Coordinates of C-alpha atoms in Angstrom, one line a residue:
Chain A
M1 CA 11.6 46.5 8.5
H2 CA 8.5 46.9 10.5
A3 CA 5.5 44.7 10.9
A4 CA 2.2 46.0 9.7
H5 CA 0.4 45.7 13.0
H6 CA 0.6 48.4 15.6
S7 CA -1.0 46.3 18.3
T8 CA 0.0 42.7 18.7
P9 CA -2.9 40.3 18.3
Q10 CA -3.3 37.6 20.9
L11 CA -1.2 34.5 20.6
P12 CA -3.1 31.5 19.4
D13 CA -4.4 29.0 22.0
R14 CA -6.4 25.8 21.7
L15 CA -9.7 27.7 21.4
C16 CA -8.4 29.0 18.1
E17 CA -9.9 26.6 15.5
D18 CA -6.8 27.0 13.2
W19 CA -4.6 25.8 16.1
R20 CA -6.9 23.2 17.5
F21 CA -4.5 20.2 17.0
G22 CA -1.2 22.2 16.7
A23 CA -0.2 22.3 20.4
P24 CA -0.2 26.1 20.5
H25 CA 0.6 26.2 24.3
K26 CA 3.9 24.5 23.5
H27 CA 4.9 25.7 20.1
A28 CA 3.3 29.0 19.4
A29 CA 4.3 30.2 22.9
A30 CA 7.8 29.0 22.4
L31 CA 8.2 30.8 19.0
A32 CA 6.8 34.0 20.4
Q33 CA 9.2 33.8 23.3
M34 CA 12.1 33.2 21.0
M35 CA 11.2 36.1 18.7
R36 CA 10.7 38.4 21.6
G37 CA 13.8 37.5 23.5
C38 CA 16.5 36.4 21.1
T39 CA 18.7 38.2 18.6
R40 CA 17.7 37.0 15.2
R41 CA 20.6 35.3 13.4
G42 CA 20.9 33.6 10.1
T43 CA 21.7 34.0 6.5
I44 CA 19.8 34.3 3.3
T45 CA 21.4 33.8 0.0
V46 CA 20.2 33.7 -3.6
E47 CA 21.9 31.9 -6.5
G48 CA 20.8 32.0 -10.1
A49 CA 19.0 35.3 -10.2
D50 CA 20.7 38.5 -11.5
D51 CA 18.6 40.8 -9.3
A52 CA 17.6 39.9 -5.8
P53 CA 17.3 43.0 -3.7
G54 CA 16.9 42.7 0.1
G55 CA 14.7 44.8 2.3
W56 CA 11.1 43.7 2.0
S57 CA 8.4 44.0 4.7
V58 CA 6.0 41.3 5.7
H59 CA 3.1 43.6 5.2
G60 CA 0.0 42.1 3.6
V61 CA 0.8 38.4 4.0
R62 CA -2.3 36.5 4.9
S63 CA -1.9 34.0 7.7
I64 CA -4.2 31.3 8.8
G65 CA -4.4 31.8 12.5
S66 CA -1.0 33.2 13.2
D67 CA -1.4 37.0 13.0
A68 CA 0.3 37.4 16.4
L69 CA 3.3 35.5 15.3
L70 CA 3.4 37.3 12.0
A71 CA 3.3 40.6 13.9
L72 CA 6.3 39.5 15.9
H73 CA 8.1 38.3 12.8
Q74 CA 9.5 41.7 11.8
A75 CA 11.8 40.3 9.1
A76 CA 15.4 40.3 10.1
E77 CA 16.2 40.1 6.4
G78 CA 14.1 39.8 3.4
V79 CA 14.8 39.0 -0.2
G80 CA 12.8 40.0 -3.2
L81 CA 12.9 38.3 -6.6
Y82 CA 11.5 40.4 -9.3
L83 CA 11.5 38.1 -12.3
Q84 CA 11.2 39.9 -15.6
H85 CA 12.5 37.3 -18.0
D86 CA 12.6 33.5 -18.3
Y87 CA 15.1 31.5 -16.2
A88 CA 16.4 28.3 -17.8
E89 CA 18.1 27.1 -14.6
P90 CA 16.5 27.0 -11.1
I91 CA 16.9 29.9 -8.8
T92 CA 17.9 28.8 -5.3
I93 CA 17.2 30.8 -2.2
T94 CA 18.8 29.4 1.0
C95 CA 17.9 30.5 4.5
E96 CA 20.0 29.0 7.3
T97 CA 20.1 29.4 11.0
D98 CA 21.6 27.9 14.2
G99 CA 19.4 30.2 16.4
V100 CA 16.2 32.1 15.7
Y101 CA 15.7 33.6 12.3
T102 CA 12.8 35.4 10.6
P103 CA 13.4 35.8 6.9
A104 CA 10.9 37.1 4.4
V105 CA 10.8 36.1 0.8
Y106 CA 8.9 38.1 -1.9
I107 CA 8.7 36.6 -5.4
V108 CA 7.1 38.5 -8.2
A109 CA 7.0 36.9 -11.7
R110 CA 6.1 39.4 -14.4
A111 CA 3.7 38.5 -17.2
G112 CA 4.8 35.5 -19.3
V113 CA 7.8 34.6 -17.2
H114 CA 8.8 31.0 -16.8
A115 CA 11.0 30.1 -13.7
H116 CA 11.7 27.4 -11.2
I117 CA 12.6 28.5 -7.7
I118 CA 14.0 26.2 -5.0
E119 CA 13.8 27.6 -1.5
R120 CA 15.8 25.8 1.2
H121 CA 15.3 26.4 4.9
I122 CA 17.9 24.9 7.0
C123 CA 17.9 24.8 10.9
R124 CA 21.2 23.5 12.1
G125 CA 21.4 24.4 15.8
E126 CA 19.7 22.5 18.6
H127 CA 16.3 24.0 19.3
S128 CA 16.7 26.5 16.5
A129 CA 13.7 28.0 14.9
M130 CA 12.7 29.8 11.7
V131 CA 9.6 31.8 11.0
C132 CA 9.3 32.7 7.3
A133 CA 6.8 35.0 5.7
R134 CA 6.5 34.5 1.9
R135 CA 4.6 36.2 -0.7
I136 CA 4.4 34.9 -4.3
V137 CA 2.8 36.9 -7.0
A138 CA 2.6 35.7 -10.6
E139 CA 1.2 37.9 -13.3
E140 CA -0.7 37.2 -16.5
G141 CA 0.7 34.2 -18.4
A142 CA 3.6 33.6 -16.0
Q143 CA 4.4 30.0 -15.2
I144 CA 6.4 29.5 -12.0
S145 CA 7.1 26.5 -9.8
V146 CA 8.3 27.0 -6.3
E147 CA 9.8 24.1 -4.2
L148 CA 10.1 24.7 -0.5
Q149 CA 12.6 22.2 1.1
E150 CA 12.6 22.2 4.9
E151 CA 15.5 20.6 6.7
G152 CA 15.6 20.4 10.5
C153 CA 18.0 19.1 13.1
G154 CA 15.6 16.9 15.1
T155 CA 14.8 19.6 17.7
S156 CA 14.0 22.6 15.5
R157 CA 10.8 24.4 14.8
V158 CA 9.6 26.1 11.7
L159 CA 6.6 28.2 10.7
N160 CA 6.0 29.1 7.1
I161 CA 3.3 31.6 6.3
T162 CA 2.9 31.7 2.5
D163 CA 0.6 33.9 0.5
I164 CA 0.3 33.1 -3.2
T165 CA -1.5 35.2 -5.8
A166 CA -1.8 33.9 -9.4
R167 CA -3.3 36.5 -11.6
G168 CA -4.1 34.7 -14.8
A169 CA -0.9 32.7 -14.2
C170 CA 0.1 29.2 -13.4
V171 CA 1.8 28.6 -10.0
R172 CA 3.0 25.2 -8.8
H173 CA 4.0 24.9 -5.2
L174 CA 5.6 21.9 -3.5
T175 CA 6.7 21.6 0.2
T176 CA 8.7 18.9 1.8
H177 CA 9.7 18.6 5.4
A178 CA 12.5 16.6 7.0
N179 CA 13.6 16.3 10.6
H180 CA 11.9 19.2 12.3
E181 CA 10.5 18.5 15.8
W182 CA 7.6 20.7 14.8
A183 CA 6.6 22.4 11.6
R184 CA 3.6 24.5 10.6
E185 CA 2.5 25.7 7.2
E186 CA -0.1 28.2 6.5
T187 CA -0.6 28.5 2.8
T188 CA -3.1 30.9 1.2
A189 CA -3.4 30.6 -2.6
E190 CA -5.7 32.9 -4.5
A191 CA -6.6 32.4 -8.2
L192 CA -7.5 35.6 -9.9
G193 CA -7.9 36.9 -13.4
N194 CA -8.1 34.9 -16.5
A195 CA -7.8 31.1 -16.2
A196 CA -5.4 31.2 -13.3
D197 CA -4.2 27.7 -12.3
I198 CA -2.7 26.9 -8.9
Q199 CA -1.3 23.5 -8.0
L200 CA -0.3 22.9 -4.4
F201 CA 1.7 19.8 -3.4
S202 CA 3.3 18.5 -0.3
A203 CA 5.1 15.2 0.5
N204 CA 6.5 14.4 3.9
R205 CA 7.8 11.5 5.9
L206 CA 7.5 12.0 9.6
E207 CA 8.9 9.8 12.4
D208 CA 9.7 9.7 16.1
S209 CA 7.5 12.4 17.7
Q210 CA 7.7 14.9 14.9
M211 CA 4.7 17.0 14.2
L212 CA 3.6 18.7 11.0
D213 CA 0.6 21.1 11.1
Q214 CA -0.6 22.2 7.6
H215 CA -3.3 24.6 6.8
T216 CA -4.4 25.7 3.3
R217 CA -6.8 28.0 1.7
Q218 CA -7.6 27.8 -2.0
L219 CA -9.4 31.1 -2.8
H220 CA -11.4 31.5 -6.0
S221 CA -12.5 35.1 -6.4
N222 CA -12.9 35.2 -10.2
R223 CA -14.7 32.9 -12.6
G224 CA -13.0 30.3 -14.7
C225 CA -9.9 29.6 -12.6
A226 CA -8.5 26.3 -11.4
S227 CA -6.7 25.0 -8.3
N228 CA -5.6 21.6 -7.2
L229 CA -4.1 20.3 -4.0
L230 CA -2.4 17.0 -3.3
Y231 CA -0.8 16.6 0.2
K232 CA 0.6 13.3 1.3
N233 CA 2.3 12.1 4.5
V234 CA 3.9 9.0 5.7
L235 CA 3.8 8.8 9.5
D236 CA 5.9 6.4 11.6
G237 CA 6.7 6.2 15.3
R238 CA 4.6 8.7 17.4
A239 CA 4.5 11.3 14.7
T240 CA 1.4 13.5 14.3
A241 CA 0.2 15.5 11.3
V242 CA -2.6 17.9 10.8
F243 CA -4.2 18.8 7.5
A244 CA -6.9 21.5 7.5
G245 CA -7.7 22.7 4.0
N246 CA -10.5 24.9 2.7
I247 CA -11.6 25.7 -0.9
Y248 CA -13.5 28.9 -1.0
V249 CA -15.4 29.8 -4.1
A250 CA -16.6 33.4 -3.9
P251 CA -20.1 34.5 -5.2
G252 CA -19.8 35.0 -8.9
A253 CA -16.7 32.8 -9.3
H254 CA -18.6 30.5 -11.7
D255 CA -16.9 27.7 -13.7
T256 CA -14.3 27.1 -11.1
D257 CA -12.3 23.8 -11.0
A258 CA -11.0 23.2 -7.5
Y259 CA -9.8 19.9 -6.0
Q260 CA -8.2 18.9 -2.7
S261 CA -6.8 15.6 -1.8
N262 CA -5.1 14.6 1.5
R263 CA -3.6 11.1 1.6
N264 CA -1.8 9.6 4.6
M265 CA 0.0 6.3 5.2
L266 CA 0.3 5.3 8.8
L267 CA 3.2 2.9 9.5
S268 CA 2.7 2.8 13.3
E269 CA -0.2 2.3 15.6
N270 CA 1.0 5.3 17.6
A271 CA 1.1 7.7 14.7
T272 CA -1.8 10.2 14.5
M273 CA -3.4 12.0 11.6
H274 CA -6.0 14.8 11.9
S275 CA -7.4 15.6 8.5
L276 CA -10.1 18.3 7.9
P277 CA -10.7 18.9 4.3
G278 CA -13.3 21.6 3.5
L279 CA -15.3 23.3 0.8
E280 CA -17.3 26.5 0.8
I281 CA -19.0 27.2 -2.5
L282 CA -21.0 30.3 -3.1
A283 CA -21.1 30.2 -6.9
D284 CA -22.9 28.1 -9.5
R285 CA -21.5 25.8 -12.2
V286 CA -18.4 24.7 -10.3
R287 CA -16.5 21.5 -10.3
C288 CA -15.1 21.0 -6.8
S289 CA -14.2 18.0 -4.7
H290 CA -12.3 17.2 -1.6
G291 CA -11.2 14.0 -0.1
S292 CA -9.1 12.5 2.6
A293 CA -7.8 9.0 3.4
S294 CA -5.6 7.8 6.2
A295 CA -4.7 4.1 6.4
P296 CA -1.9 1.7 7.1
M297 CA 0.4 0.6 4.2
D298 CA -1.5 -1.5 1.7
A299 CA -0.9 -5.1 2.7
E300 CA -1.3 -6.4 -0.8
Q301 CA 1.4 -4.0 -2.1
L302 CA 3.7 -5.0 0.7
F303 CA 3.1 -8.7 0.0
Y304 CA 3.8 -8.2 -3.7
L305 CA 7.3 -6.8 -2.9
L306 CA 8.0 -9.5 -0.3
S307 CA 7.0 -12.2 -2.7
R308 CA 9.8 -11.0 -5.0
G309 CA 12.3 -11.5 -2.2
I310 CA 12.7 -7.9 -1.1
P311 CA 13.3 -7.9 2.7
R312 CA 10.5 -6.5 4.7
H313 CA 12.2 -3.3 5.9
Q314 CA 13.3 -2.4 2.4
A315 CA 9.9 -3.3 0.9
Q316 CA 8.2 -1.0 3.4
L317 CA 10.6 1.7 2.5
L318 CA 10.0 1.3 -1.2
V319 CA 6.2 1.4 -0.8
A320 CA 6.4 4.5 1.4
E321 CA 8.8 6.2 -0.9
G322 CA 6.6 5.3 -3.9
F323 CA 3.6 6.8 -2.1
L324 CA 5.4 10.1 -1.8
N325 CA 7.2 9.9 -5.2
D326 CA 3.8 10.1 -6.8
V327 CA 3.6 13.7 -5.5
H328 CA 7.0 14.7 -6.9
T329 CA 6.1 13.1 -10.2
R330 CA 2.9 15.1 -10.5
F331 CA 4.7 18.3 -9.5
Q332 CA 7.3 17.8 -12.2
A333 CA 4.8 16.6 -14.8
E334 CA 2.2 19.3 -14.6
Chain B
M1 CA 15.0 -32.1 -5.5
S2 CA 11.4 -31.1 -5.6
L3 CA 8.5 -29.2 -4.1
V4 CA 6.8 -31.7 -1.8
I5 CA 3.4 -30.9 -0.2
K6 CA 1.9 -33.3 2.3
D7 CA -1.6 -33.2 3.8
L8 CA -1.6 -29.4 3.6
C9 CA -4.6 -27.8 5.3
A10 CA -5.3 -24.1 5.4
R11 CA -8.0 -21.6 6.1
V12 CA -8.7 -18.0 5.7
K13 CA -7.6 -16.4 9.0
D14 CA -10.5 -16.8 11.5
G15 CA -12.6 -18.1 8.6
A16 CA -13.5 -21.2 6.6
D17 CA -11.2 -24.1 5.9
I18 CA -10.2 -24.0 2.2
L19 CA -7.4 -26.6 1.8
K20 CA -8.4 -29.9 3.3
G21 CA -5.3 -32.1 2.9
I22 CA -3.4 -31.4 -0.3
S23 CA -0.6 -33.8 -1.2
L24 CA 1.5 -33.5 -4.3
E25 CA 5.2 -33.6 -5.4
I26 CA 6.6 -31.6 -8.3
P27 CA 10.1 -32.8 -9.2
K28 CA 12.6 -30.5 -10.8
G29 CA 12.2 -30.2 -14.6
R30 CA 8.5 -31.0 -14.5
V31 CA 5.4 -28.9 -15.3
H32 CA 2.3 -29.8 -13.3
A33 CA -1.1 -28.3 -14.1
V34 CA -3.7 -27.6 -11.4
M35 CA -7.3 -27.3 -12.6
G36 CA -10.5 -27.1 -10.8
P37 CA -13.8 -25.2 -10.6
N38 CA -14.2 -21.8 -9.1
G39 CA -13.7 -21.8 -5.3
S40 CA -11.9 -25.2 -5.2
G41 CA -8.8 -23.7 -3.5
K42 CA -6.4 -23.2 -6.4
S43 CA -5.4 -19.6 -5.7
T44 CA -5.4 -20.3 -2.0
L45 CA -2.9 -23.1 -2.6
S46 CA -0.6 -20.7 -4.4
K47 CA -0.9 -18.0 -1.8
V48 CA -0.4 -20.4 1.1
L49 CA 2.8 -21.7 -0.5
C50 CA 4.0 -18.1 -0.8
G51 CA 3.0 -17.2 2.8
H52 CA 0.2 -14.8 2.2
P53 CA -0.8 -13.3 5.6
D54 CA -4.6 -13.7 5.0
Y55 CA -4.2 -17.5 5.3
E56 CA -3.4 -19.8 8.2
V57 CA -1.9 -23.2 7.8
T58 CA -3.7 -25.6 10.1
G59 CA -1.9 -28.8 9.2
G60 CA 0.6 -30.6 6.9
T61 CA 4.0 -29.7 5.5
A62 CA 5.5 -28.1 2.4
E63 CA 9.2 -28.5 1.5
L64 CA 11.3 -26.8 -1.1
D65 CA 14.4 -28.9 -1.9
G66 CA 14.2 -30.3 1.6
Q67 CA 13.8 -27.0 3.3
D68 CA 10.7 -26.3 5.4
L69 CA 8.9 -23.8 3.3
L70 CA 6.2 -23.0 5.9
S71 CA 8.7 -21.8 8.5
M72 CA 10.2 -19.2 6.1
S73 CA 9.1 -15.6 5.8
V74 CA 7.5 -14.5 2.5
D75 CA 10.7 -12.9 1.2
E76 CA 12.8 -15.9 2.3
R77 CA 10.6 -18.2 0.2
S78 CA 11.2 -16.1 -2.8
R79 CA 14.9 -16.0 -2.3
A80 CA 14.8 -19.8 -1.8
G81 CA 13.6 -20.0 -5.4
L82 CA 9.8 -19.8 -5.2
F83 CA 7.9 -17.5 -7.6
L84 CA 4.2 -16.7 -7.9
A85 CA 2.8 -15.0 -11.0
F86 CA -0.3 -13.5 -9.5
Q87 CA -3.9 -13.9 -10.8
Y88 CA -4.3 -10.1 -10.1
P89 CA -0.9 -8.4 -10.0
V90 CA -0.9 -5.5 -7.6
E91 CA -0.2 -1.9 -8.6
V92 CA 2.6 -0.2 -6.6
P93 CA 2.4 3.5 -7.2
G94 CA 5.6 5.5 -7.3
V95 CA 8.0 2.5 -7.5
T96 CA 9.4 2.0 -11.0
N97 CA 9.6 -1.4 -12.6
A98 CA 13.4 -1.0 -12.9
N99 CA 13.9 0.0 -9.2
F100 CA 11.6 -2.8 -8.1
L101 CA 13.5 -5.5 -10.1
R102 CA 16.9 -4.1 -9.0
A103 CA 15.8 -4.3 -5.4
A104 CA 14.6 -7.9 -5.9
L105 CA 17.9 -8.9 -7.6
Q106 CA 20.0 -7.0 -5.1
A107 CA 18.3 -9.0 -2.3
R108 CA 19.6 -12.2 -3.8
L109 CA 23.3 -11.1 -3.8
P110 CA 25.7 -11.8 -1.0
Q111 CA 26.4 -8.8 1.3
G112 CA 28.8 -6.3 -0.2
E113 CA 27.9 -7.1 -3.8
T114 CA 25.8 -4.8 -5.9
V115 CA 23.8 -5.2 -9.1
D116 CA 25.8 -4.2 -12.1
A117 CA 23.5 -1.4 -13.5
V118 CA 24.7 -1.7 -17.1
A119 CA 24.3 -5.4 -17.3
F120 CA 21.0 -5.2 -15.5
Y121 CA 19.4 -2.7 -17.9
K122 CA 20.8 -4.7 -20.9
E123 CA 19.2 -7.9 -19.6
L124 CA 16.0 -6.1 -18.7
R125 CA 15.6 -4.6 -22.2
A126 CA 16.3 -8.0 -23.8
K127 CA 13.7 -9.7 -21.7
M128 CA 11.1 -7.0 -22.4
K129 CA 11.8 -7.3 -26.1
Q130 CA 11.2 -11.1 -25.7
L131 CA 7.8 -10.4 -24.2
G132 CA 6.9 -7.7 -26.7
M133 CA 7.0 -5.0 -24.0
D134 CA 7.9 -1.4 -24.7
A135 CA 11.1 -0.1 -23.1
K136 CA 9.2 2.8 -21.5
F137 CA 7.8 0.3 -19.0
T138 CA 11.1 0.3 -17.2
A139 CA 10.4 3.8 -15.9
R140 CA 6.7 3.2 -15.2
A141 CA 5.4 2.5 -11.7
V142 CA 4.9 -1.2 -11.1
N143 CA 1.6 -2.2 -12.9
E144 CA 0.1 1.3 -12.3
G145 CA -2.3 2.1 -15.1
F146 CA -1.3 -1.2 -16.9
S147 CA -4.0 -3.1 -18.8
G148 CA -4.8 -6.6 -17.5
G149 CA -2.6 -8.1 -20.2
E150 CA 0.3 -5.8 -19.5
K151 CA 0.2 -6.7 -15.8
K152 CA 0.4 -10.4 -16.6
R153 CA 3.3 -9.8 -19.0
N154 CA 5.0 -7.7 -16.3
D155 CA 4.7 -10.6 -13.8
I156 CA 6.3 -13.0 -16.4
L157 CA 9.0 -10.4 -17.0
Q158 CA 9.8 -10.6 -13.3
M159 CA 9.9 -14.3 -13.5
L160 CA 12.4 -14.1 -16.4
M161 CA 14.6 -11.7 -14.5
L162 CA 14.5 -13.5 -11.2
Q163 CA 15.0 -17.0 -12.7
P164 CA 13.2 -19.0 -9.9
S165 CA 13.6 -22.7 -9.4
Y166 CA 9.8 -23.2 -8.8
A167 CA 7.3 -21.0 -10.5
I168 CA 3.5 -21.0 -9.8
L169 CA 1.4 -19.4 -12.5
D170 CA -2.0 -18.5 -11.1
E171 CA -4.4 -18.1 -14.0
T172 CA -1.8 -16.3 -16.0
D173 CA -4.0 -16.8 -19.1
S174 CA -6.9 -14.8 -17.7
G175 CA -7.1 -11.3 -19.4
L176 CA -4.7 -12.2 -22.1
D177 CA -5.6 -12.0 -25.8
V178 CA -4.6 -14.7 -28.2
D179 CA -1.3 -13.0 -29.2
A180 CA -0.3 -12.1 -25.7
L181 CA -1.1 -15.7 -24.6
R182 CA 1.3 -17.1 -27.2
I183 CA 4.1 -14.6 -26.3
V184 CA 3.7 -15.2 -22.5
S185 CA 3.6 -19.0 -23.1
D186 CA 6.7 -18.8 -25.3
G187 CA 8.4 -16.9 -22.4
V188 CA 7.5 -19.7 -20.0
N189 CA 8.5 -22.4 -22.3
A190 CA 11.9 -20.8 -22.9
M191 CA 12.5 -21.1 -19.2
R192 CA 11.6 -24.8 -19.0
A193 CA 14.8 -26.6 -17.8
P194 CA 15.8 -29.7 -15.9
F195 CA 16.6 -27.5 -12.9
R196 CA 13.2 -25.7 -12.8
S197 CA 9.6 -26.7 -12.3
F198 CA 6.2 -25.1 -12.8
M199 CA 2.8 -25.3 -11.2
V200 CA 0.4 -24.0 -13.8
I201 CA -3.1 -23.1 -12.4
T202 CA -5.7 -22.6 -15.0
H203 CA -9.3 -23.1 -16.0
Y204 CA -8.7 -23.6 -19.6
K205 CA -7.1 -26.0 -22.0
R206 CA -5.9 -23.2 -24.3
L207 CA -3.0 -22.3 -21.9
L208 CA -2.0 -26.0 -21.6
D209 CA -1.9 -26.3 -25.3
Y210 CA 1.0 -23.9 -25.3
I211 CA 2.6 -24.9 -22.0
R212 CA 2.2 -28.7 -22.1
P213 CA 2.1 -30.2 -18.6
D214 CA 3.7 -33.5 -17.6
V215 CA 1.1 -34.1 -14.9
V216 CA -2.4 -32.7 -14.4
H217 CA -4.1 -32.4 -11.0
V218 CA -7.8 -31.6 -10.4
L219 CA -8.6 -29.7 -7.2
Y220 CA -12.1 -29.9 -5.9
Q221 CA -13.5 -28.7 -2.6
G222 CA -10.0 -28.3 -1.1
R223 CA -8.7 -31.7 -2.1
I224 CA -6.9 -33.2 -5.1
V225 CA -9.4 -35.6 -6.5
R226 CA -7.8 -36.6 -9.8
T227 CA -4.2 -36.8 -11.0
G228 CA -3.4 -37.9 -14.5
G229 CA -2.1 -36.8 -17.9
F230 CA -3.3 -34.5 -20.6
E231 CA -6.4 -36.7 -21.1
L232 CA -7.8 -35.1 -17.9
V233 CA -7.5 -31.7 -19.6
E234 CA -9.4 -33.0 -22.6
R235 CA -12.1 -34.5 -20.4
I236 CA -12.6 -31.2 -18.5
E237 CA -12.7 -29.3 -21.8
Q238 CA -15.5 -31.6 -23.1
E239 CA -17.5 -32.3 -19.9
G240 CA -16.7 -29.5 -17.5
F241 CA -16.2 -30.3 -13.9
D242 CA -19.5 -32.1 -13.4
F243 CA -17.9 -35.6 -13.5
L244 CA -16.1 -34.7 -10.2
K245 CA -19.4 -34.9 -8.4
D246 CA -19.8 -38.6 -9.3

């Protein structure tokens, strides 16, 4: 496996807009050092698919500010899912490490295929790290849902660089993070062809001093496609989250439907949310919107639960879970 | 055994005084109606009794069966037997009605005991049927997307499930059509018992025609200015609240 780049781009720093709030001096530098200096170790397994060949290169994955890290990625192991028929049961890909691991995942859904893929990334070891490059391609009429479940150990770091292309297909994508010290997502989703529909979801609960840095691009290159994004976070303790999203509607991509919503519940005065939703529209006759809201838990909702005798701690937990459950319900209902 | 309120004064936090010395006693087994024009303090009274954080008690006492109600937290008041059916029930996205009610019932059990799921759902479905609610509401998020009438029914469903000793109904009739008003009133009347009392807050006689009160209070400018029987309801229906200004 070889990276696509012959010369390594510069590591991101704080002057890089896509890393402005992501503490690059601390985390990007640490990931680069680990990838340069440590032997990659981990496992990648696939259950539920009859054909999952290994040996895929990271070539061509679009990052949002992390080209240098992608160049260092050099997939230790990659798995490709080439889905040619419907799958009634979910396919599960599990990547696991107690050190430094750089898996690559390539999913291609042929025309008309229906499938649900669960991808689990598990960091077990203290200060372990995973950098994953992912490419998802869905062809005409395919309907696939991909659920990325991140599980850390409290001191782990993870970077996911995901590149989705829906060519006249429907792709639903959900990410959830638990217990990483630092996690970053760069998700590029391009709607192409005839009536492509991309749905991006994320639901996360962050506490202590955890950090989640999420960057998204919804790209509309052809006319008449749709995309929708709903990212929600619950932040407690001294947790920090970043959401920077952009909807780009290219010249000529008329009749686009594209929406973006980032909602955050702050349970602590010390929690921090940086939300930067964005739109760039270069076509006519589009329906696009973006919105962001970050606020403490709704006092009236909490009072309602308390007034039924539910103890405060549990009431807060229920309201916060409900806030995130909404995302899971929409992901499943679409 | 009763709900005893003495000289209760309260204001909006850092704002105007609303309650200016309310005194009343509701013994067990009785239904008291509280009427009054808009802005007289009816909803404030209900929220202050339940411990709403927007209000500050500036004087007086409230006791529930001899316990100091005002020193309890909001959830403790509920577990002590107080219930408020809200004028505007709140939507709680993502929390299903069933999980919400189970959590509320679980909170009333001694440590180590858990709600029997089979018995819970059986009772829940029976109470929903009693209120003419579709079983699908068990899996719906609390009040989310409900019509005004459905929200009110849902509050009464909670009351039926939690079986409080003291229930305050804050304008439960607003937003209900004639049929829903009858069904909800039947649900309340079915709960009338010697060990339970109600404070029914309303503007209109029509609710009190269904839920017949034993005593009627009229609240005006933060004070109870009249206490009597059903004749007060009749007078308000005929004359409005103007006679209070005399």
